[in-house]
Amino acid sequence: MQKLLIGTRNSGKFAEIQALLAETRIELVSLSDIGLELTVDEVGATYRENAALKAQAYARASGLITLADDSGLEVDALDGAPGLYSSRYAPQPGATDADRRVHLLKNLSGHPRPWRARFCCVVALATPEGDTQFTEGACPGEIIPEERGQFGFGYDPIFLVEGKGLTMAELPMDEKNALSHRARAVKAAVPLLVSLFG
Ligand code: IMP
């Protein structure tokens, strides 16, 4: 059976996508599984463009149908920042997820709470020939000034999920996968995968 390549080097994302697609029984492979060292510059102007750039480049290079996502955190008080730049949102080179959380809280410190925000995700599904389909998902919440929880990655410890009273990082993966932006986008892609993989 043909394999589905997951076009990400973020191990947190890979694990979430793997759990979300377990029911499809499609065999997933990572970039490192197939030894693909290609890096794709995220130079698009939207999540959709960046997701397409990644999915199409990895599909072309590998000859495999490829799923890639582009995602980000949008904070209303910062006019939607960090948004498209969420993974690069810190002044210092070599910054970590923890540095980016500190930087975000510093930029929010003068603004009145609640700091309303949402995670957004666009999934692109590309064939080696370049045919590409998209799905989307979002998850509303607010940024809080202290870190809570040990699961997840990125901004999860400071993102309080709307209606839950818990941060994304306080939710074990199966609970995050019941409501997250990525879960919504990946689940919407399942019927597309089923028709591609027959
Ligand atoms: P990209 O989609 O690889 O360009 O990176 C998206 C960035 O947005 C990640 O590196 C995180 O900083 C942030 N992000 C996206 N999804 C999540 C999530 O589920 N939890 C926490 N942070 C996220």
mmCIF file of C-alpha atoms in Angstrom, residues 84-191:
data_model
loop_
_atom_site.group_PDB
_atom_site.id
_atom_site.type_symbol
_atom_site.label_atom_id
_atom_site.label_comp_id
_atom_site.label_asym_id
_atom_site.label_seq_id
_atom_site.Cartn_x
_atom_site.Cartn_y
_atom_site.Cartn_z
ATOM 1 C CA LEU A 84 2.473 33.397 10.236
ATOM 2 C CA TYR A 85 5.700 34.083 12.144
ATOM 3 C CA SER A 86 4.788 32.028 15.248
ATOM 4 C CA SER A 87 7.715 29.614 14.878
ATOM 5 C CA ARG A 88 10.208 32.491 14.395
ATOM 6 C CA TYR A 89 8.791 34.931 16.982
ATOM 7 C CA ALA A 90 11.789 35.876 19.131
ATOM 8 C CA PRO A 91 14.594 38.351 18.529
ATOM 9 C CA GLN A 92 17.561 36.094 19.346
ATOM 10 C CA PRO A 93 18.944 33.483 16.923
ATOM 11 C CA GLY A 94 18.529 29.906 18.151
ATOM 12 C CA ALA A 95 15.503 30.855 20.263
ATOM 13 C CA THR A 96 13.452 28.051 21.837
ATOM 14 C CA ASP A 97 9.691 27.639 22.298
ATOM 15 C CA ALA A 98 10.197 28.899 25.873
ATOM 16 C CA ASP A 99 11.961 32.052 24.567
ATOM 17 C CA ARG A 100 9.031 32.689 22.218
ATOM 18 C CA ARG A 101 6.522 32.406 25.075
ATOM 19 C CA VAL A 102 8.556 34.887 27.133
ATOM 20 C CA HIS A 103 8.751 37.273 24.155
ATOM 21 C CA LEU A 104 4.988 37.072 23.589
ATOM 22 C CA LEU A 105 4.214 37.773 27.259
ATOM 23 C CA LYS A 106 6.637 40.715 27.239
ATOM 24 C CA ASN A 107 4.852 42.220 24.216
ATOM 25 C CA LEU A 108 1.462 41.705 25.854
ATOM 26 C CA SER A 109 2.407 43.080 29.264
ATOM 27 C CA GLY A 110 1.075 46.620 28.631
ATOM 28 C CA HIS A 111 -2.254 45.431 27.243
ATOM 29 C CA PRO A 112 -5.412 44.895 29.332
ATOM 30 C CA ARG A 113 -6.593 41.304 29.799
ATOM 31 C CA PRO A 114 -8.228 39.122 28.619
ATOM 32 C CA TRP A 115 -5.718 38.546 25.834
ATOM 33 C CA ARG A 116 -8.013 36.874 23.303
ATOM 34 C CA ALA A 117 -6.298 34.590 20.800
ATOM 35 C CA ARG A 118 -6.786 31.655 18.506
ATOM 36 C CA PHE A 119 -4.680 28.897 17.010
ATOM 37 C CA CYS A 120 -5.148 28.462 13.248
ATOM 38 C CA CYS A 121 -4.121 25.615 10.979
ATOM 39 C CA VAL A 122 -4.274 24.920 7.262
ATOM 40 C CA VAL A 123 -3.533 21.412 6.011
ATOM 41 C CA ALA A 124 -2.367 20.883 2.425
ATOM 42 C CA LEU A 125 -2.513 17.486 0.795
ATOM 43 C CA ALA A 126 -0.386 17.268 -2.369
ATOM 44 C CA THR A 127 0.291 14.535 -4.906
ATOM 45 C CA PRO A 128 3.727 14.186 -6.571
ATOM 46 C CA GLU A 129 2.072 15.598 -9.730
ATOM 47 C CA GLY A 130 1.189 18.786 -7.820
ATOM 48 C CA ASP A 131 -2.568 18.372 -7.312
ATOM 49 C CA THR A 132 -3.273 20.037 -3.966
ATOM 50 C CA GLN A 133 -6.298 20.168 -1.660
ATOM 51 C CA PHE A 134 -6.744 22.143 1.560
ATOM 52 C CA THR A 135 -8.613 21.923 4.856
ATOM 53 C CA GLU A 136 -8.651 24.342 7.791
ATOM 54 C CA GLY A 137 -9.243 24.447 11.529
ATOM 55 C CA ALA A 138 -9.157 26.981 14.361
ATOM 56 C CA CYS A 139 -9.350 26.883 18.155
ATOM 57 C CA PRO A 140 -10.272 29.956 20.236
ATOM 58 C CA GLY A 141 -8.896 30.828 23.667
ATOM 59 C CA GLU A 142 -6.831 33.389 25.557
ATOM 60 C CA ILE A 143 -3.212 33.900 26.523
ATOM 61 C CA ILE A 144 -2.494 33.778 30.258
ATOM 62 C CA PRO A 145 0.591 35.266 31.954
ATOM 63 C CA GLU A 146 1.817 32.078 33.683
ATOM 64 C CA GLU A 147 2.771 28.714 32.217
ATOM 65 C CA ARG A 148 0.571 25.720 33.086
ATOM 66 C CA GLY A 149 0.843 22.066 32.005
ATOM 67 C CA GLN A 150 3.508 19.759 30.678
ATOM 68 C CA PHE A 151 2.061 18.363 27.444
ATOM 69 C CA GLY A 152 2.196 19.685 23.876
ATOM 70 C CA PHE A 153 4.677 22.186 22.456
ATOM 71 C CA GLY A 154 5.043 25.804 21.364
ATOM 72 C CA TYR A 155 2.587 28.212 22.987
ATOM 73 C CA ASP A 156 0.466 25.444 24.572
ATOM 74 C CA PRO A 157 1.415 26.248 28.224
ATOM 75 C CA ILE A 158 0.130 29.857 27.972
ATOM 76 C CA PHE A 159 -2.965 29.173 25.818
ATOM 77 C CA LEU A 160 -6.152 28.739 27.854
ATOM 78 C CA VAL A 161 -8.694 26.834 25.750
ATOM 79 C CA GLU A 162 -12.087 28.559 25.541
ATOM 80 C CA GLY A 163 -14.709 26.835 27.675
ATOM 81 C CA LYS A 164 -12.220 24.380 29.222
ATOM 82 C CA GLY A 165 -10.489 26.279 32.044
ATOM 83 C CA LEU A 166 -7.323 24.392 31.088
ATOM 84 C CA THR A 167 -4.331 25.277 28.962
ATOM 85 C CA MET A 168 -3.513 23.260 25.845
ATOM 86 C CA ALA A 169 -0.492 21.922 27.748
ATOM 87 C CA GLU A 170 -2.746 20.600 30.538
ATOM 88 C CA LEU A 171 -4.572 18.417 28.001
ATOM 89 C CA PRO A 172 -3.096 14.986 27.236
ATOM 90 C CA MET A 173 -2.706 14.463 23.489
ATOM 91 C CA ASP A 174 -6.008 12.620 23.053
ATOM 92 C CA GLU A 175 -7.872 15.560 24.634
ATOM 93 C CA LYS A 176 -5.942 18.158 22.607
ATOM 94 C CA ASN A 177 -6.782 16.084 19.538
ATOM 95 C CA ALA A 178 -10.500 16.354 20.348
ATOM 96 C CA LEU A 179 -10.542 20.129 19.942
ATOM 97 C CA SER A 180 -7.361 21.671 18.538
ATOM 98 C CA HIS A 181 -7.001 23.695 15.339
ATOM 99 C CA ARG A 182 -4.752 20.955 13.864
ATOM 100 C CA ALA A 183 -7.180 18.200 14.875
ATOM 101 C CA ARG A 184 -10.043 20.012 13.126
ATOM 102 C CA ALA A 185 -8.007 20.519 9.937
ATOM 103 C CA VAL A 186 -6.548 16.982 9.876
ATOM 104 C CA LYS A 187 -9.933 15.332 10.587
ATOM 105 C CA ALA A 188 -11.462 17.337 7.736
ATOM 106 C CA ALA A 189 -8.726 15.893 5.489
ATOM 107 C CA VAL A 190 -9.616 12.254 6.273
ATOM 108 C CA PRO A 191 -12.301 11.920 3.527
#
